[in-house]
mmCIF file of C-alpha atoms in Angstrom:
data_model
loop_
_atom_site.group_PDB
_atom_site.id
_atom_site.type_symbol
_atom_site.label_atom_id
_atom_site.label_comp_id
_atom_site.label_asym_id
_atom_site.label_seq_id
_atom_site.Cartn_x
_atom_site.Cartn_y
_atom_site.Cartn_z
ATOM 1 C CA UNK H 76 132.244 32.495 59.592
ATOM 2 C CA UNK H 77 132.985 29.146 59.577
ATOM 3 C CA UNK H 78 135.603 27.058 61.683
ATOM 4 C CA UNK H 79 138.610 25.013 60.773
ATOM 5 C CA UNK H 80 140.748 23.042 63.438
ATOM 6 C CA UNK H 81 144.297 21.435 62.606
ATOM 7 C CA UNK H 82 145.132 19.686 65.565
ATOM 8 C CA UNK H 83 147.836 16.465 66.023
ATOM 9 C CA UNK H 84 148.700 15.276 69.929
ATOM 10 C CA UNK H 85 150.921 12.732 70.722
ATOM 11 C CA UNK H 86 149.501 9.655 72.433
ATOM 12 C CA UNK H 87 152.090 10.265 75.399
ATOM 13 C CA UNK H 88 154.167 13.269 76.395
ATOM 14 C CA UNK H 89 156.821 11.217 75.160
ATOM 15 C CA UNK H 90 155.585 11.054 71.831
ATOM 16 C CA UNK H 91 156.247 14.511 70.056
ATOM 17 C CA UNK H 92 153.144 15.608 67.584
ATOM 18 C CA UNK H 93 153.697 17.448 64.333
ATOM 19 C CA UNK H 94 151.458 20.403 62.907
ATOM 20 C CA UNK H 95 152.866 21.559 59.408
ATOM 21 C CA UNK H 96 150.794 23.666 57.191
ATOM 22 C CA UNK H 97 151.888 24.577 53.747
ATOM 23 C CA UNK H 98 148.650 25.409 51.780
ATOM 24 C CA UNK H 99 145.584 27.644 52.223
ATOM 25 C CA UNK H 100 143.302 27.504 55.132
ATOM 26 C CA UNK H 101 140.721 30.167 54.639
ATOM 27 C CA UNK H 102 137.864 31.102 56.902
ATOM 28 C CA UNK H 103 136.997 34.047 55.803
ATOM 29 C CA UNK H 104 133.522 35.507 54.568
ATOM 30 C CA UNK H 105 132.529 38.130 51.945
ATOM 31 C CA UNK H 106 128.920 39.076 54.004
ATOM 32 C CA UNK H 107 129.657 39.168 57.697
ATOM 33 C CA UNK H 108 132.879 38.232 60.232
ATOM 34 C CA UNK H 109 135.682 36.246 59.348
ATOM 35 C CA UNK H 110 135.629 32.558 61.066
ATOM 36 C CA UNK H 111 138.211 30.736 63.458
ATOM 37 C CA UNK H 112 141.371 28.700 62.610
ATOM 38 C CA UNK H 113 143.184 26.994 65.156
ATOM 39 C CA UNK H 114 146.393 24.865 64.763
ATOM 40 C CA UNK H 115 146.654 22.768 67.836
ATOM 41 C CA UNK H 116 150.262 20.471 68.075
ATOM 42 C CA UNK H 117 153.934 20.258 70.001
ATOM 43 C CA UNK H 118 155.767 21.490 67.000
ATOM 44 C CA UNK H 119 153.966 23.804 64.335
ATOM 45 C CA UNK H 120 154.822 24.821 60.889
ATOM 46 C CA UNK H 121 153.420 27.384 59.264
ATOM 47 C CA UNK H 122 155.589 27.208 55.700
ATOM 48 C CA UNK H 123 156.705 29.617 52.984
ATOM 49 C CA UNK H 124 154.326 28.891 50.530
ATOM 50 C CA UNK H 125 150.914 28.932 53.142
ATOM 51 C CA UNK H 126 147.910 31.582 53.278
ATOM 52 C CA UNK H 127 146.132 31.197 56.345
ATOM 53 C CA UNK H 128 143.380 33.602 55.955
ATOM 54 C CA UNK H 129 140.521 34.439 58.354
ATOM 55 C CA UNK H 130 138.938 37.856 57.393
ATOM 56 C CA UNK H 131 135.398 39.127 57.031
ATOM 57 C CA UNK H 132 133.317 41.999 55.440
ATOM 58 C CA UNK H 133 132.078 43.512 59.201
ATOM 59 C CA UNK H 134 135.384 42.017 60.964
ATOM 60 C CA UNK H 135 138.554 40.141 60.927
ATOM 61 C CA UNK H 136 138.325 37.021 62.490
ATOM 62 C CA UNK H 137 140.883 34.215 64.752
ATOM 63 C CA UNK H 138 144.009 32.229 63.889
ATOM 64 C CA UNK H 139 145.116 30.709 66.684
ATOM 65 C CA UNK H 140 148.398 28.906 66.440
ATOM 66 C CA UNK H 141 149.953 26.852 69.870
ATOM 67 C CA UNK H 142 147.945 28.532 71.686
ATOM 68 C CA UNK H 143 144.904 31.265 72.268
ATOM 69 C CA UNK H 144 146.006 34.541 73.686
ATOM 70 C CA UNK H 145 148.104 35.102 76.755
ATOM 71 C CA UNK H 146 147.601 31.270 76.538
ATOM 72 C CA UNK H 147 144.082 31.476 77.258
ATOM 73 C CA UNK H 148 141.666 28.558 76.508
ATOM 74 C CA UNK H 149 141.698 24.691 75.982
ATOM 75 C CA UNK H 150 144.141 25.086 72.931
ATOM 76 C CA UNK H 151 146.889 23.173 73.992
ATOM 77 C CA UNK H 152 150.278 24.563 73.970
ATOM 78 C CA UNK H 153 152.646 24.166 71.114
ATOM 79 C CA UNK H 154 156.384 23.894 72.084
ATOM 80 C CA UNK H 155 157.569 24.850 69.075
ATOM 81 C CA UNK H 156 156.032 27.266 66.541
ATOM 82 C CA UNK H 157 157.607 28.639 63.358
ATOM 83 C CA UNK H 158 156.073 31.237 60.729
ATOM 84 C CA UNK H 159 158.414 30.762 57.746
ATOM 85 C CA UNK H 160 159.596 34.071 55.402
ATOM 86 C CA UNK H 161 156.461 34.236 52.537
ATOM 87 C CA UNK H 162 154.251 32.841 54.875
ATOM 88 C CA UNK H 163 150.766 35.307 55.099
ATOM 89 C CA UNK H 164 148.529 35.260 58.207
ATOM 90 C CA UNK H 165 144.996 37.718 57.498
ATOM 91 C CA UNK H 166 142.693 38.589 59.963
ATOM 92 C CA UNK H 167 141.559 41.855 58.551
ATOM 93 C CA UNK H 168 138.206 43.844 58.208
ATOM 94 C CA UNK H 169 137.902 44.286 54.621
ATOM 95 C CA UNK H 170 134.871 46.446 54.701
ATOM 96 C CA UNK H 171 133.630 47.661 58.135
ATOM 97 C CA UNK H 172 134.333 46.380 61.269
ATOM 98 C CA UNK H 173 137.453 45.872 63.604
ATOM 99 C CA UNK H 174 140.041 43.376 62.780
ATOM 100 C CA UNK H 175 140.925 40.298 64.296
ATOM 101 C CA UNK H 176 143.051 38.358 66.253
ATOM 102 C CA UNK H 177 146.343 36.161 64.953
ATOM 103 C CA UNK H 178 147.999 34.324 67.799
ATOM 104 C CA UNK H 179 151.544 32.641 67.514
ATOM 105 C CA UNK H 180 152.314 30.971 70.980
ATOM 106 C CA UNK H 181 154.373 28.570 72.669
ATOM 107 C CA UNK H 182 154.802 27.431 75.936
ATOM 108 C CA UNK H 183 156.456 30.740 77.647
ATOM 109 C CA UNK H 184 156.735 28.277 80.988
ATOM 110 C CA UNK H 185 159.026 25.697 79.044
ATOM 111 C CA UNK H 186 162.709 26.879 78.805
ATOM 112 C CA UNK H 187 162.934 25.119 75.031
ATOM 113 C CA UNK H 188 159.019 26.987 74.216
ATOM 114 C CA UNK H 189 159.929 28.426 70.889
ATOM 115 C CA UNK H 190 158.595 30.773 68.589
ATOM 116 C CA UNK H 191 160.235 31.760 65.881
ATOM 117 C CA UNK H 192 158.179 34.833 63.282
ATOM 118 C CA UNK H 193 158.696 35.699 60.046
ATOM 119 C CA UNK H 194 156.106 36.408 56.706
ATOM 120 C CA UNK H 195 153.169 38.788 57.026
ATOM 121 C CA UNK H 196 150.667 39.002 59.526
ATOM 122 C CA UNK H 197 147.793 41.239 59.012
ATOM 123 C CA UNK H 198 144.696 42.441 61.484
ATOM 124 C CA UNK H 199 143.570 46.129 59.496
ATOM 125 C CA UNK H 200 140.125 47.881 60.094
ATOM 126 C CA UNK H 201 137.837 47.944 57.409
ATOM 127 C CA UNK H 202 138.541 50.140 54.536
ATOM 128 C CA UNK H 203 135.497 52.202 55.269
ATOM 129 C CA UNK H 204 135.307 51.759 59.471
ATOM 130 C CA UNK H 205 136.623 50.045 62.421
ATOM 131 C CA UNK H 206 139.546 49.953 64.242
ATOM 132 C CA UNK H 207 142.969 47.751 63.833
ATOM 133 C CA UNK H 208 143.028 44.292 65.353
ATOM 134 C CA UNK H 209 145.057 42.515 67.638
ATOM 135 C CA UNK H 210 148.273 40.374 67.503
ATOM 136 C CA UNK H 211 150.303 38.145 69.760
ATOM 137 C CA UNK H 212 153.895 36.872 69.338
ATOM 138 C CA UNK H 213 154.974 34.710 72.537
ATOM 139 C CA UNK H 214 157.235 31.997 73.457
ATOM 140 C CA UNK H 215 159.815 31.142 75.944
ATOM 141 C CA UNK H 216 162.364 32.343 73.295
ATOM 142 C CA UNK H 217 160.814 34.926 70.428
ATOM 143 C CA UNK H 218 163.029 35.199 67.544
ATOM 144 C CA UNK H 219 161.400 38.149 65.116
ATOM 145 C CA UNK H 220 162.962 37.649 62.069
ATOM 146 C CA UNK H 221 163.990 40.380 59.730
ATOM 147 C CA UNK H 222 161.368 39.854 57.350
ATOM 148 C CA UNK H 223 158.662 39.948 59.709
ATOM 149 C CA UNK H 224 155.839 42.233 58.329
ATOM 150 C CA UNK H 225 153.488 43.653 60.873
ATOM 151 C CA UNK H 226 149.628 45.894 60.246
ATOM 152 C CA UNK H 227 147.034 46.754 62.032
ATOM 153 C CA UNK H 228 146.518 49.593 60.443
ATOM 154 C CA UNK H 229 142.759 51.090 60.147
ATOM 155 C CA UNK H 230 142.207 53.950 57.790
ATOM 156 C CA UNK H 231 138.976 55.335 59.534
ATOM 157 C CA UNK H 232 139.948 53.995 63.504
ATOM 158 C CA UNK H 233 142.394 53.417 65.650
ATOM 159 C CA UNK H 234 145.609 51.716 65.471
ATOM 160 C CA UNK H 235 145.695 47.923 66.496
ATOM 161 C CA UNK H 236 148.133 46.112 68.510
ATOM 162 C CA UNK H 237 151.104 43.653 68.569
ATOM 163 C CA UNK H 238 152.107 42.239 71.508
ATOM 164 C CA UNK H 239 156.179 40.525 72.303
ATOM 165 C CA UNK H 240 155.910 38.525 75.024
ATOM 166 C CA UNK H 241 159.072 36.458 75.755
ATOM 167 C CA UNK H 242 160.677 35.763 79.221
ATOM 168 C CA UNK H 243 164.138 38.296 78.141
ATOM 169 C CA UNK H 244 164.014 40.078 75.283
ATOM 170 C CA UNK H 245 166.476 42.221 73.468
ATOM 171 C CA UNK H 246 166.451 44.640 70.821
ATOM 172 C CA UNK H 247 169.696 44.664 68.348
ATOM 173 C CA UNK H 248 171.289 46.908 66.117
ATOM 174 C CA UNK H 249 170.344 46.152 62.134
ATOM 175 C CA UNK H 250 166.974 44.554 60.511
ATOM 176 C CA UNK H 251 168.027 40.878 62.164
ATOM 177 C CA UNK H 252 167.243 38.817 64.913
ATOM 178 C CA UNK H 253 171.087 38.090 66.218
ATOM 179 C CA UNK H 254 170.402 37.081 69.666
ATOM 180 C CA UNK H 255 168.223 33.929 71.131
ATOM 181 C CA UNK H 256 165.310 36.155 71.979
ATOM 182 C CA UNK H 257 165.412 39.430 70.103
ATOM 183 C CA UNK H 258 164.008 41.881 67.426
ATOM 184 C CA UNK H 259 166.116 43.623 64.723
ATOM 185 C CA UNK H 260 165.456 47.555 65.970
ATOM 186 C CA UNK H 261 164.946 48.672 62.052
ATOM 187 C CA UNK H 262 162.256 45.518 62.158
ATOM 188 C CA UNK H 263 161.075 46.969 65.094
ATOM 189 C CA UNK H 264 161.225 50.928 63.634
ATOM 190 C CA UNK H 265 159.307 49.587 60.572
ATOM 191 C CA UNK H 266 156.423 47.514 62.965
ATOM 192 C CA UNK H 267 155.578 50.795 64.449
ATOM 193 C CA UNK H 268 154.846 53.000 61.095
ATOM 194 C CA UNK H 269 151.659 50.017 61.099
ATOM 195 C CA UNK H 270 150.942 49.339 64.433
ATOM 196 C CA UNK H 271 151.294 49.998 68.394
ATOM 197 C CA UNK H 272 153.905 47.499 69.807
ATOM 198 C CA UNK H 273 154.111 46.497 73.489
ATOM 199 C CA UNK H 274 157.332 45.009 74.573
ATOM 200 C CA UNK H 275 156.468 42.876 77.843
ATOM 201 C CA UNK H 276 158.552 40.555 80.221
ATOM 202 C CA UNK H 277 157.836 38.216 83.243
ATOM 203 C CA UNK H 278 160.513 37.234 85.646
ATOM 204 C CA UNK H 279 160.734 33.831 86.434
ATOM 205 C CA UNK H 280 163.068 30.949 87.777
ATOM 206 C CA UNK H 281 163.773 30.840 83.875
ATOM 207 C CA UNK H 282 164.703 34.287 83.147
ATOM 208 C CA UNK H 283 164.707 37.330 84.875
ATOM 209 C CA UNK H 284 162.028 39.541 82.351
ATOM 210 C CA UNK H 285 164.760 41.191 81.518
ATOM 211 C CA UNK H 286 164.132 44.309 78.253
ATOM 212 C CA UNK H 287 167.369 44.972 76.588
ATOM 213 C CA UNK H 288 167.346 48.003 74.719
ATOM 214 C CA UNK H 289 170.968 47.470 72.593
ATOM 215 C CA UNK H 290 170.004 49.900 69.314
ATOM 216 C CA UNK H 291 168.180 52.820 68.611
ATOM 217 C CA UNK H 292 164.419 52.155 67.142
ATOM 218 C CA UNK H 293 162.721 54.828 64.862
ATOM 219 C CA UNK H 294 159.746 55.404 62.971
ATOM 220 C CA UNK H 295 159.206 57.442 59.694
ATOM 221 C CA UNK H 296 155.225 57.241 60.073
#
């Protein structure tokens, strides 16, 4: 249950600051709820070789990265924030209990807010009770990479969520992201045999919250 911050801010808004994780942060507990781990920077890394890991026996607990969700709270807001391919994000129950909650944000209000997803990110139920946990993808621009793994699975509850939340989105044919803001719809098929996904858009002087819906998405689950 314990708490780990990661957090670099440049001395003026001139001065980018740099956030680039490539190990194992782990907050997790074997007894009771996982802990909180919060990355707080302008441009954050999560690389292929890092384990960011934040679940609990009687609940998953919070990685916050660029932000807290919907943007909510004092974590300031990344510009730029990338999950590389291997990369592993856990916020699961492993016992009882609900998961947790993984954030991946930048600034959706800055037109070059970035975030780009790829790896695993996990937020199950316990193995024994509890429902699935929630997760948050956002950014000016979202870029869901093709090797983007997605669960909130919960064998004894309910279903958790993952939630897109660009300013236009748009949902190609094939497994890759080909587009500046977009989801591969077999990515997309394969996201919802693990978890309920919610697609949503705001309209602003930016964009106009446009969904594009350019492929067909289905599920085998």
């Amino acid at each position: 249950g314990g708490l780990i911050v990661l957090s670099a801010q440049g001395a003026s808004q001139l001065q980018g600051s740099v956030v680039r994780h490539d190990g194992t942060l782990e907050a997790s507990s074997l007894v009771s709820k996982g802990g909180r781990i919060m990355l707080e920077g302008d441009a954050i890394t999560l690389g292929a070789r890092s384990t960011t890991t934040a679940s609990g026996a009687t609940g998953g607990g919070e990685v916050l990265v660029g932000g807290g969700w919907q943007g909510s709270g004092p974590l300031k807001h990344a510009t730029s924030t990338t999950v590389e391919t291997g990369a592993t994000i856990d916020v699961s129950a492993t016992q009882r209990g609900d998961g947790g909650t993984a954030v991946l944000w930048s600034d959706v209000r800055n037109p070059i807010g970035r975030t780009q997803v790829s790896g695993s990110i996990l937020a199950s139920g316990g193995a024994q009770s509890g429902n699935g946990g929630r997760i948050e993808t956002s950014g000016h621009t979202l870029q869901v990479e093709d090797s983007t793994r997605i669960s909130t699975l919960a064998p004894h509850g309910r279903v958790g969520e993952w939630l897109l939340d660009p300013v236009d989105f748009t949902i190609v044919s094939g497994s890759g992201a080909q587009t500046t803001s977009s989801i591969g719809a077999t990515t997309l098929g394969t996201a919802l045999n693990s978890s309920n996904v919610t697609i949503a858009t705001d309209a602003s002087i930016l964009g106009n919250g446009d969904i594009t819906v350019a492929a067909n998405v289905t599920k085998t689950a």
